[in-house]
CSV table of C-alpha atoms and ligand atoms in Angstrom, one decimal:
chain,number,residue,atom,x,y,z
A,922,MET,CA,-10.8,8.3,-12.8
A,923,ALA,CA,-11.6,10.4,-9.8
A,924,SER,CA,-9.9,13.7,-10.6
A,925,THR,CA,-11.2,14.0,-14.2
A,926,SER,CA,-14.9,13.1,-13.5
A,927,SER,CA,-17.1,14.4,-10.8
A,928,GLU,CA,-18.4,10.9,-10.1
A,929,TRP,CA,-17.4,7.2,-10.6
A,930,SER,CA,-19.2,5.8,-13.7
A,931,SER,CA,-20.1,2.8,-11.7
A,932,ARG,CA,-19.6,0.8,-8.5
A,933,LEU,CA,-17.2,-1.4,-10.2
A,934,GLY,CA,-15.0,1.7,-11.1
A,935,PHE,CA,-14.9,2.8,-7.6
A,936,ILE,CA,-13.9,-0.7,-6.4
A,937,LEU,CA,-11.3,-1.1,-9.1
A,938,ALA,CA,-9.7,2.3,-8.4
A,939,SER,CA,-9.6,1.8,-4.8
A,940,ALA,CA,-8.3,-1.7,-5.1
A,941,GLY,CA,-5.7,-0.2,-7.6
A,942,SER,CA,-4.6,2.1,-5.0
A,943,ALA,CA,-4.6,-0.7,-2.2
A,944,ILE,CA,-2.8,-3.4,-4.4
A,945,GLY,CA,0.7,-2.4,-5.3
A,946,LEU,CA,4.2,-2.9,-3.9
A,947,GLY,CA,2.7,-3.3,-0.4
A,948,ALA,CA,1.2,-6.6,-1.3
A,949,ILE,CA,4.0,-8.0,-3.7
A,950,TRP,CA,7.2,-6.4,-2.3
A,951,LYS,CA,6.5,-5.7,1.3
A,952,PHE,CA,4.2,-8.3,2.6
A,953,PRO,CA,6.6,-11.3,1.8
A,954,PHE,CA,9.5,-9.8,3.4
A,955,TRP,CA,7.6,-8.4,6.3
A,956,ALA,CA,6.1,-11.8,6.9
A,957,GLY,CA,9.6,-13.3,6.6
A,958,VAL,CA,11.1,-10.8,9.1
A,959,ASN,CA,8.2,-11.0,11.5
A,960,GLY,CA,7.8,-14.7,11.9
A,961,GLY,CA,5.3,-15.8,9.2
A,962,GLY,CA,2.1,-16.7,10.9
A,963,ALA,CA,2.7,-14.3,13.9
A,964,PHE,CA,2.4,-11.5,11.3
A,965,ILE,CA,-0.1,-12.9,8.9
A,966,ILE,CA,-2.8,-14.0,11.5
A,967,PRO,CA,-2.9,-10.6,13.1
A,968,TYR,CA,-2.8,-8.9,9.7
A,969,ILE,CA,-6.0,-10.9,8.5
A,970,LEU,CA,-7.7,-10.1,11.9
A,971,PHE,CA,-6.9,-6.3,11.6
A,972,THR,CA,-8.1,-6.3,8.0
A,973,PHE,CA,-11.4,-7.7,8.7
A,974,THR,CA,-12.1,-5.7,11.8
A,975,ILE,CA,-10.7,-2.2,12.0
A,976,GLY,CA,-9.5,-2.3,8.4
A,977,VAL,CA,-12.9,-2.7,6.8
A,978,ALA,CA,-14.6,-0.4,9.5
A,979,LEU,CA,-12.1,2.3,8.6
A,980,VAL,CA,-12.4,1.9,4.8
A,981,ILE,CA,-16.2,2.3,5.3
A,982,ALA,CA,-15.6,5.4,7.6
A,983,GLU,CA,-13.2,7.1,5.1
A,984,VAL,CA,-15.5,6.5,2.1
A,985,ALA,CA,-18.4,7.8,4.0
A,986,ILE,CA,-16.7,10.9,5.2
A,987,GLY,CA,-15.6,11.6,1.7
A,988,ARG,CA,-19.1,11.1,0.1
A,989,ARG,CA,-20.7,13.2,2.9
A,990,GLY,CA,-18.1,15.9,3.0
A,991,ARG,CA,-17.7,16.0,-0.9
A,992,GLY,CA,-14.1,17.1,-0.9
A,993,SER,CA,-10.4,16.4,-0.4
A,994,ALA,CA,-9.3,14.9,3.0
A,995,LEU,CA,-9.0,18.3,4.6
A,996,THR,CA,-12.2,19.8,3.2
A,997,ALA,CA,-14.3,16.8,4.0
A,998,MET,CA,-13.0,16.2,7.5
A,999,LYS,CA,-13.4,20.0,8.2
A,1000,ARG,CA,-16.9,20.0,7.1
A,1001,LEU,CA,-17.9,17.0,9.2
A,1002,GLY,CA,-15.8,17.6,12.2
A,1003,GLY,CA,-14.6,21.3,12.4
A,1004,PRO,CA,-11.2,22.9,11.9
A,1005,TRP,CA,-9.2,20.6,14.1
A,1006,PHE,CA,-10.3,17.5,12.0
A,1007,GLY,CA,-9.4,19.6,9.0
A,1008,TYR,CA,-5.8,19.8,10.4
A,1009,LEU,CA,-5.7,16.0,10.8
A,1010,GLY,CA,-6.9,15.7,7.2
A,1011,ALA,CA,-3.9,17.9,6.2
A,1012,PHE,CA,-1.5,15.8,8.2
A,1013,ALA,CA,-2.9,12.7,6.1
A,1014,VAL,CA,-2.0,14.4,3.0
A,1015,PHE,CA,1.5,15.1,4.4
A,1016,SER,CA,1.9,11.4,5.1
A,1017,SER,CA,0.9,10.6,1.4
A,1018,PHE,CA,3.7,13.0,0.3
A,1019,LEU,CA,6.3,11.2,2.5
A,1020,ILE,CA,5.2,7.7,1.4
A,1021,VAL,CA,5.3,8.5,-2.3
A,1022,SER,CA,9.0,9.7,-1.9
A,1023,TYR,CA,10.3,6.3,-0.9
A,1024,TYR,CA,7.7,4.2,-2.7
A,1025,SER,CA,9.1,5.7,-5.8
A,1026,VAL,CA,12.5,4.3,-5.0
A,1027,VAL,CA,11.1,0.8,-4.9
A,1028,GLY,CA,9.0,1.6,-8.0
A,1029,GLY,CA,12.4,2.4,-9.6
A,1030,TRP,CA,13.8,-1.1,-8.9
A,1031,CYS,CA,10.8,-2.5,-10.7
A,1032,VAL,CA,11.6,-0.4,-13.7
A,1033,SER,CA,15.2,-1.5,-13.6
A,1034,TYR,CA,14.2,-5.2,-13.3
A,1035,LEU,CA,11.7,-4.6,-16.2
A,1036,VAL,CA,14.6,-3.3,-18.3
A,1037,ASP,CA,16.7,-6.4,-17.2
A,1038,ALA,CA,13.8,-8.6,-18.4
A,1039,PHE,CA,13.9,-7.0,-21.9
A,1040,THR,CA,17.6,-7.4,-22.2
A,1041,GLY,CA,17.4,-11.0,-21.1
A,1042,ASN,CA,19.1,-10.5,-17.8
A,1043,ALA,CA,16.2,-11.1,-15.4
A,1044,THR,CA,16.4,-14.6,-14.7
A,1045,SER,CA,19.0,-16.9,-13.1
A,1046,THR,CA,19.2,-19.9,-10.9
A,1047,ASP,CA,22.2,-18.8,-9.0
A,1048,PRO,CA,21.1,-17.2,-5.7
A,1049,GLU,CA,24.6,-15.6,-5.1
A,1050,MET,CA,24.5,-13.9,-8.4
A,1051,LEU,CA,20.9,-12.6,-7.9
A,1052,LYS,CA,21.9,-11.3,-4.4
A,1053,ASN,CA,24.8,-9.5,-5.8
A,1054,HIS,CA,22.8,-8.1,-8.6
A,1055,PHE,CA,20.3,-6.7,-6.1
A,1056,ASN,CA,22.8,-5.3,-3.9
A,1057,SER,CA,24.8,-3.7,-6.5
A,1058,LEU,CA,21.6,-1.8,-7.7
A,1059,VAL,CA,20.5,-0.6,-4.2
A,1060,SER,CA,24.0,0.2,-3.0
A,1061,ASP,CA,24.7,2.4,-5.9
A,1062,GLY,CA,23.1,5.7,-4.9
A,1063,THR,CA,23.4,7.2,-8.3
A,1064,ARG,CA,21.8,4.4,-10.2
A,1065,ASN,CA,19.1,4.1,-7.5
A,1066,THR,CA,18.4,7.7,-7.7
A,1067,ALA,CA,18.2,7.6,-11.6
A,1068,TRP,CA,15.6,4.8,-11.4
A,1069,HIS,CA,13.6,6.5,-8.7
A,1070,PHE,CA,13.6,9.6,-11.1
A,1071,VAL,CA,12.1,7.5,-13.9
A,1072,PHE,CA,9.4,6.0,-11.7
A,1073,LEU,CA,8.6,9.3,-10.2
A,1074,SER,CA,8.4,11.1,-13.7
A,1075,LEU,CA,5.9,8.3,-14.8
A,1076,THR,CA,3.7,9.0,-11.8
A,1077,CYS,CA,3.8,12.7,-12.2
A,1078,GLY,CA,3.2,12.3,-16.0
A,1079,VAL,CA,0.2,10.4,-15.4
A,1080,VAL,CA,-1.2,12.8,-12.9
A,1081,ILE,CA,-0.2,15.9,-14.9
A,1082,ALA,CA,-1.7,14.5,-18.1
A,1083,GLY,CA,-4.8,13.6,-16.2
A,1084,VAL,CA,-4.5,10.1,-17.8
A,1085,GLU,CA,-5.5,8.2,-14.9
A,1086,GLN,CA,-8.6,7.0,-16.6
A,1087,GLY,CA,-6.3,5.5,-19.2
A,1088,ILE,CA,-4.2,3.6,-16.6
A,1089,GLU,CA,-7.2,2.5,-14.7
A,1090,ARG,CA,-8.4,1.0,-18.0
A,1091,LEU,CA,-5.2,-0.6,-18.5
A,1092,SER,CA,-5.0,-2.1,-15.1
A,1093,LYS,CA,-8.4,-3.7,-15.6
A,1094,TYR,CA,-6.5,-6.1,-17.9
A,1095,LEU,CA,-3.2,-6.1,-16.3
A,1096,MET,CA,-4.4,-6.8,-12.7
A,1097,PRO,CA,-6.0,-10.0,-13.7
A,1098,THR,CA,-3.0,-10.9,-15.8
A,1099,LEU,CA,-0.7,-10.3,-12.7
A,1100,PHE,CA,-3.0,-12.7,-10.7
A,1101,ILE,CA,-2.8,-15.5,-13.3
A,1102,LEU,CA,1.0,-15.0,-13.5
A,1103,MET,CA,1.1,-15.2,-9.7
A,1104,LEU,CA,-0.9,-18.3,-9.8
A,1105,CYS,CA,1.4,-19.9,-12.3
A,1106,ILE,CA,4.4,-18.9,-10.2
A,1107,ILE,CA,2.6,-20.4,-7.1
A,1108,VAL,CA,2.1,-23.7,-8.8
A,1109,ARG,CA,5.7,-23.8,-10.1
A,1110,GLY,CA,7.0,-22.9,-6.6
A,1111,LEU,CA,4.8,-25.4,-4.7
A,1112,THR,CA,6.1,-28.3,-7.0
A,1113,LEU,CA,9.6,-27.6,-6.0
A,1114,PRO,CA,11.1,-30.1,-3.5
A,1115,GLY,CA,11.0,-28.5,0.0
A,1116,ALA,CA,8.5,-25.9,-0.8
A,1117,TRP,CA,5.7,-27.0,1.7
A,1118,GLU,CA,7.9,-25.7,4.5
A,1119,GLY,CA,7.3,-22.3,3.2
A,1120,VAL,CA,3.4,-22.7,3.4
A,1121,VAL,CA,3.9,-24.1,7.0
A,1122,PHE,CA,6.1,-21.0,7.7
A,1123,LEU,CA,3.3,-18.6,6.4
A,1124,PHE,CA,0.4,-20.0,8.2
A,1125,ASP,CA,1.7,-21.9,11.2
A,1126,PHE,CA,0.6,-19.8,14.0
A,1127,SER,CA,2.5,-20.1,17.4
A,1128,PHE,CA,2.0,-17.8,20.4
A,1129,GLU,CA,5.6,-17.6,21.2
A,1130,LYS,CA,6.5,-16.0,18.1
A,1131,LEU,CA,4.0,-13.3,18.6
A,1132,THR,CA,5.7,-10.2,19.8
A,1133,ALA,CA,4.8,-6.5,20.3
A,1134,ALA,CA,6.8,-5.6,17.2
A,1135,SER,CA,5.0,-8.3,15.1
A,1136,ILE,CA,1.6,-7.0,16.1
A,1137,LEU,CA,2.5,-3.3,15.5
A,1138,ASN,CA,3.9,-4.3,12.1
A,1139,ALA,CA,0.8,-6.1,11.2
A,1140,MET,CA,-1.4,-3.3,12.2
A,1141,GLY,CA,0.9,-0.8,10.2
A,1142,PHE,CA,0.7,-3.2,7.3
A,1143,THR,CA,-3.1,-3.3,7.3
A,1144,PHE,CA,-3.1,0.5,7.0
A,1145,PHE,CA,-0.5,0.5,4.2
A,1146,SER,CA,-2.1,-2.3,2.3
A,1147,LEU,CA,-5.6,-0.8,2.4
A,1148,SER,CA,-4.2,2.8,1.8
A,1149,LEU,CA,-5.8,3.9,5.0
A,1150,GLY,CA,-5.1,7.0,7.0
A,1151,ALA,CA,-3.6,9.0,4.2
A,1152,GLY,CA,-6.6,10.7,2.8
A,1153,ILE,CA,-6.9,8.5,-0.3
A,1154,LEU,CA,-10.2,6.8,0.3
A,1155,VAL,CA,-11.8,10.1,1.6
A,1156,THR,CA,-10.9,11.7,-1.7
A,1157,TYR,CA,-12.2,8.6,-3.6
A,1158,GLY,CA,-15.3,8.5,-1.6
A,1159,SER,CA,-16.1,12.1,-2.5
A,1160,TYR,CA,-16.6,11.0,-6.0
A,1161,LEU,CA,-18.9,8.1,-5.1
A,1162,SER,CA,-22.4,8.1,-6.3
A,1163,ASP,CA,-25.2,8.2,-3.7
A,1164,LYS,CA,-26.5,4.9,-5.1
A,1165,THR,CA,-23.5,3.0,-4.4
A,1166,CYS,CA,-23.6,0.8,-1.1
A,1167,ILE,CA,-20.5,1.8,0.9
A,1168,PRO,CA,-20.2,-1.3,3.3
A,1169,SER,CA,-20.4,-4.0,0.6
A,1170,SER,CA,-18.0,-2.0,-1.7
A,1171,SER,CA,-15.5,-1.5,1.1
A,1172,MET,CA,-15.6,-5.3,1.9
A,1173,TRP,CA,-14.7,-5.9,-1.8
A,1174,VAL,CA,-11.7,-3.6,-1.6
A,1175,ALA,CA,-10.5,-5.4,1.6
A,1176,VAL,CA,-11.0,-8.8,0.1
A,1177,LEU,CA,-9.2,-7.9,-3.0
A,1178,ALA,CA,-6.2,-6.4,-1.2
A,1179,ILE,CA,-5.8,-9.4,1.2
A,1180,GLN,CA,-6.0,-11.9,-1.5
A,1181,ALA,CA,-3.2,-10.1,-3.4
A,1182,ALA,CA,-1.0,-10.1,-0.3
A,1183,LEU,CA,-1.7,-13.8,0.5
A,1184,LEU,CA,-1.0,-14.8,-3.2
A,1185,ALA,CA,2.2,-12.8,-3.0
A,1186,GLY,CA,3.2,-14.7,0.2
A,1187,LEU,CA,2.4,-18.0,-1.4
A,1188,MET,CA,4.5,-17.1,-4.5
A,1189,ILE,CA,7.5,-16.2,-2.7
A,1190,MET,CA,7.9,-18.1,0.7
A,1191,PRO,CA,7.7,-21.7,-0.6
A,1192,ALA,CA,10.4,-21.0,-3.2
A,1193,VAL,CA,12.4,-19.2,-0.5
A,1194,PHE,CA,12.5,-22.6,1.4
A,1195,ALA,CA,12.9,-24.7,-1.8
A,1196,PHE,CA,16.0,-22.7,-2.8
A,1197,GLY,CA,17.4,-22.7,0.6
A,1198,LEU,CA,17.2,-18.9,0.9
A,1199,GLU,CA,16.6,-17.0,4.3
A,1200,PRO,CA,13.0,-16.0,4.7
A,1201,ASN,CA,14.0,-12.9,6.7
A,1202,ALA,CA,16.4,-11.6,3.9
A,1203,GLY,CA,14.7,-8.2,3.9
A,1204,PRO,CA,13.7,-5.8,1.0
A,1205,GLY,CA,15.6,-7.9,-1.7
A,1206,LEU,CA,13.5,-11.0,-1.2
A,1207,VAL,CA,11.1,-10.6,-4.2
A,1208,PHE,CA,13.8,-9.4,-6.4
A,1209,ILE,CA,15.9,-12.4,-5.7
A,1210,THR,CA,13.2,-15.1,-5.4
A,1211,VAL,CA,11.1,-14.3,-8.4
A,1212,PRO,CA,14.1,-14.3,-10.9
A,1213,MET,CA,15.1,-17.7,-9.6
A,1214,ILE,CA,11.6,-19.2,-10.2
A,1215,PHE,CA,11.5,-17.6,-13.7
A,1216,GLY,CA,15.0,-19.2,-14.2
A,1217,SER,CA,13.5,-22.6,-13.5
A,1218,ILE,CA,10.7,-22.5,-16.1
A,1219,PRO,CA,10.7,-22.4,-20.0
A,1220,PHE,CA,10.4,-19.0,-21.5
A,1221,GLY,CA,11.4,-17.5,-18.2
A,1222,ASP,CA,12.5,-14.2,-19.6
A,1223,VAL,CA,9.1,-13.6,-21.5
A,1224,PHE,CA,7.2,-14.3,-18.3
A,1225,ALA,CA,9.6,-12.1,-16.2
A,1226,ALA,CA,9.0,-9.3,-18.7
A,1227,LEU,CA,5.2,-9.7,-18.4
A,1228,PHE,CA,5.5,-9.8,-14.6
A,1229,TYR,CA,7.4,-6.7,-14.3
A,1230,ILE,CA,5.1,-4.9,-16.6
A,1231,CYS,CA,2.0,-5.8,-14.4
A,1232,LEU,CA,4.0,-5.1,-11.3
A,1233,LEU,CA,4.9,-1.6,-12.6
A,1234,VAL,CA,1.3,-0.8,-13.5
A,1235,ALA,CA,0.2,-2.0,-10.0
A,1236,ALA,CA,2.8,0.3,-8.4
A,1237,LEU,CA,1.8,3.1,-10.5
A,1238,THR,CA,-1.9,2.9,-9.8
A,1239,SER,CA,-0.8,3.2,-6.1
A,1240,SER,CA,1.7,6.0,-6.4
A,1241,VAL,CA,-0.7,7.9,-8.7
A,1242,SER,CA,-3.4,7.8,-5.9
A,1243,LEU,CA,-0.8,9.1,-3.4
A,1244,LEU,CA,0.2,12.0,-5.5
A,1245,GLU,CA,-3.4,12.7,-6.5
A,1246,VAL,CA,-4.2,13.5,-3.0
A,1247,VAL,CA,-1.3,15.8,-2.5
A,1248,THR,CA,-2.0,17.7,-5.9
A,1249,ALA,CA,-5.8,17.9,-5.0
A,1250,PHE,CA,-4.8,19.5,-1.6
A,1251,LEU,CA,-2.4,22.0,-3.4
A,1252,GLN,CA,-5.0,22.9,-5.9
A,1253,ASN,CA,-7.7,23.4,-3.4
A,1254,GLU,CA,-6.0,24.8,-0.5
A,1255,TRP,CA,-3.1,26.7,-2.0
A,1256,HIS,CA,-5.0,27.6,-5.2
A,1257,LEU,CA,-2.2,26.3,-7.4
A,1258,SER,CA,-2.9,25.0,-10.8
A,1259,ARG,CA,-2.7,21.3,-11.5
A,1260,ARG,CA,0.5,21.6,-13.5
A,1261,THR,CA,2.3,23.8,-10.9
A,1262,SER,CA,1.3,21.5,-8.2
A,1263,VAL,CA,2.6,18.3,-10.0
A,1264,ILE,CA,5.9,20.1,-11.0
A,1265,GLY,CA,6.4,21.3,-7.3
A,1266,CYS,CA,5.8,17.8,-6.1
A,1267,TRP,CA,8.0,16.3,-8.8
A,1268,ILE,CA,11.1,18.5,-7.7
A,1269,SER,CA,10.7,18.3,-4.0
A,1270,LEU,CA,9.8,14.4,-4.1
A,1271,PHE,CA,12.8,13.9,-6.4
A,1272,PHE,CA,15.3,15.4,-3.8
A,1273,LEU,CA,13.4,13.6,-0.7
A,1274,GLY,CA,13.4,10.3,-2.6
A,1275,ALA,CA,17.0,10.7,-3.5
A,1276,VAL,CA,17.9,10.8,0.2
A,1277,SER,CA,16.1,7.3,0.5
A,1278,ALA,CA,17.9,6.2,-2.6
A,1279,PHE,CA,21.2,7.0,-1.2
A,1280,SER,CA,20.4,5.6,2.2
A,1281,PHE,CA,21.1,1.9,1.1
A,1282,GLY,CA,24.6,2.6,-0.1
A,1283,PRO,CA,26.8,5.8,0.4
A,1284,TRP,CA,24.6,7.2,3.2
A,1285,SER,CA,23.8,3.9,5.0
A,1286,GLY,CA,26.0,5.3,7.9
A,1287,PHE,CA,23.4,8.0,8.6
A,1288,THR,CA,20.8,6.3,10.8
A,1289,ILE,CA,17.7,7.6,12.9
A,1290,ALA,CA,16.6,5.2,15.7
A,1291,GLY,CA,19.0,2.6,14.3
A,1292,ARG,CA,17.4,2.7,10.8
A,1293,ASN,CA,18.7,4.1,7.6
A,1294,PHE,CA,16.6,6.9,6.2
A,1295,PHE,CA,14.4,4.8,3.8
A,1296,ASP,CA,13.6,2.3,6.6
A,1297,PHE,CA,13.0,5.1,9.1
A,1298,LEU,CA,10.4,6.9,6.7
A,1299,ASP,CA,8.7,3.7,6.0
A,1300,PHE,CA,8.7,2.8,9.7
A,1301,ILE,CA,7.1,6.1,10.9
A,1302,CYS,CA,4.7,6.4,8.0
A,1303,THR,CA,3.5,2.8,8.3
A,1304,ASN,CA,3.5,2.3,11.9
A,1305,PHE,CA,2.7,5.8,13.2
A,1306,PHE,CA,1.4,8.3,10.7
A,1307,MET,CA,-1.1,6.2,8.8
A,1308,PRO,CA,-2.5,4.6,12.0
A,1309,ALA,CA,-2.7,8.2,13.5
A,1310,GLY,CA,-4.8,9.2,10.4
A,1311,GLY,CA,-6.8,6.2,11.0
A,1312,LEU,CA,-7.3,7.2,14.6
A,1313,ALA,CA,-8.5,10.6,13.4
A,1314,VAL,CA,-10.9,9.1,11.0
A,1315,ALA,CA,-12.2,6.6,13.8
A,1316,LEU,CA,-12.8,9.5,16.2
A,1317,LEU,CA,-14.5,11.5,13.6
A,1318,ALA,CA,-16.8,8.8,12.3
A,1319,GLY,CA,-17.4,7.0,15.6
A,1320,TRP,CA,-17.9,9.9,17.8
A,1321,ARG,CA,-18.2,13.4,16.4
A,1322,ALA,CA,-20.1,12.6,13.2
A,1323,TRP,CA,-21.7,9.2,13.7
A,1324,PRO,CA,-25.3,10.2,12.9
A,1325,VAL,CA,-24.4,11.2,9.4
A,1326,ILE,CA,-21.9,8.3,9.0
A,1327,ARG,CA,-24.7,6.0,9.8
A,1328,GLU,CA,-26.9,7.6,7.3
A,1329,GLU,CA,-24.3,6.9,4.7
A,1330,ILE,CA,-23.8,3.3,5.7
A,1331,VAL,CA,-27.6,2.5,5.4
A,1332,ALA,CA,-28.3,4.9,2.6
A,1333,VAL,CA,-28.6,2.1,-0.2
A,1334,ARG,CA,-29.0,-1.1,1.7
A,1335,GLN,CA,-30.9,-1.5,5.0
A,1336,TYR,CA,-28.4,-3.4,7.2
A,1337,SER,CA,-29.6,-5.0,10.4
A,1338,GLU,CA,-29.2,-3.0,13.6
A,1339,GLY,CA,-26.6,-5.6,14.8
A,1340,THR,CA,-24.3,-4.9,11.8
A,1341,VAL,CA,-24.5,-1.1,12.1
A,1342,LYS,CA,-23.8,-1.4,15.9
A,1343,LEU,CA,-20.9,-3.6,15.2
A,1344,ILE,CA,-19.3,-1.1,12.7
A,1345,HIS,CA,-20.0,1.7,15.3
A,1346,PHE,CA,-18.4,-0.4,18.0
A,1347,MET,CA,-15.3,-1.0,15.8
A,1348,LEU,CA,-15.0,2.8,14.8
A,1349,SER,CA,-15.6,4.3,18.2
A,1350,TYR,CA,-13.9,1.8,20.5
A,1351,LEU,CA,-12.0,-1.0,18.9
A,1352,SER,CA,-10.0,1.1,16.4
A,1353,PRO,CA,-8.9,3.8,18.7
A,1354,ILE,CA,-8.0,1.4,21.5
A,1355,LEU,CA,-6.1,-1.0,19.2
A,1356,VAL,CA,-4.2,1.9,17.6
A,1357,LEU,CA,-3.3,3.4,20.9
A,1358,VAL,CA,-2.2,0.1,22.3
A,1359,ALA,CA,-0.1,-0.6,19.4
A,1360,PHE,CA,1.5,2.8,19.7
A,1361,TYR,CA,2.2,2.4,23.3
A,1362,GLN,CA,3.8,-1.1,22.6
A,1363,GLY,CA,5.8,0.4,19.6
A,1364,ILE,CA,7.2,3.2,21.6
A,1365,PHE,CA,7.7,1.7,25.2
A,1366,GLY,CA,7.2,-2.0,24.5
B,519,PFF,N1,-1.6,0.3,-0.7
B,519,PFF,C1,-0.4,0.6,-1.5
B,519,PFF,C2,0.4,-0.8,-1.5
B,519,PFF,O1,0.2,-1.6,-0.8
B,519,PFF,O2,1.2,-0.7,-2.3
B,519,PFF,C3,0.4,1.6,-1.0
B,519,PFF,C4,-0.2,2.8,-0.5
B,519,PFF,C5,-1.0,3.6,-1.3
B,519,PFF,C6,0.0,3.2,0.8
B,519,PFF,C7,-1.7,4.6,-0.8
B,519,PFF,C8,-0.7,4.3,1.3
B,519,PFF,C9,-1.6,5.0,0.5
B,519,PFF,F1,-2.2,6.0,0.9
């Protein structure tokens, strides 16, 4: 993948790696529960709108900045926009560092459930038991930290050994397997009595349910799910061949990311209603619902094991992309070796992640702005830091460096003047305005 070769071998390689970064725990763990907490359609409809407007435009901009600047987030942004944009690129790298610390805690839950699946303990039809099982895992700080350590070590191992190419290749098979499994679960879920209510909940849009919080969360989730504003697509873009068309590849990434999230929603929500669970049950939703569905099909344990293997690989392709950005930065800017960079990250991320891991149980009393440490980190990274990174990209691409970004956009395929103008409008006006309004609402609303 990116770090080991100077260029992607093909357009498909780039799309798969970017989609690999995009599709992960965001789509499968976070999307269903955020949709549940934010009122279903009132979250999903804005999410779809954000994805196909500012989302795609910013993917195009990040990739174009990377390809023109040919360097890490900091280097590329500095080359195109001067030192201040370089600092903003460094800030994006810092966001990646923070995200991977708590992402790894959720990754650890996946490892734990995978082990359960192998020992035949991953399925049940008793919701109370499943809830207790999840709660006992997350409230046990030590166990939670141990699983976080395992997931983090896997991530660091992949980055240090430079075997990303291997896991990209693996994910070429496992991602389609994950989709097929999700489709099977969806079919099973939809045939349960009462499941249709879940579909209605997901797509029924009513204005009354739309709140400032649901819009801010939908925008934040768009950034999270497309891996925007954290330097990743700039880095990936820097390995992109001049022969690849940026807008069409970016559209592919967005389409793949959104379909993964929507499939996950359809996998979880109908079953939630059919089993009489609460749609706003929070972070445990996937870990309670999926085992129940597997509990109601033949060979459920085998399917569960396969599902958690796929989920783990999906999570790893995302966490590896986050860590890759940080290590590339440490190598380029601090002149550390790859090994030292990864080991430094391993140690510091272990401790930072441990605080998140303990924040569900022993340290749940320690709150910032009414949230435990894990939720607070997720809240500021998703709703503020990543959109702020996106804002910087929009200002750079839409204002400061538009002539070269424009060249990148039309380099391979001659898009109509109208399309180019639309992309420019989304970068220079729509994205900054939407991000600023959402910030304002989020802080003062
Ligand atoms: N997009 C990933 C997911 O949805 O799981 C998470 C993520 C990866 C967020 C990379 C941010 C990022 F820069």
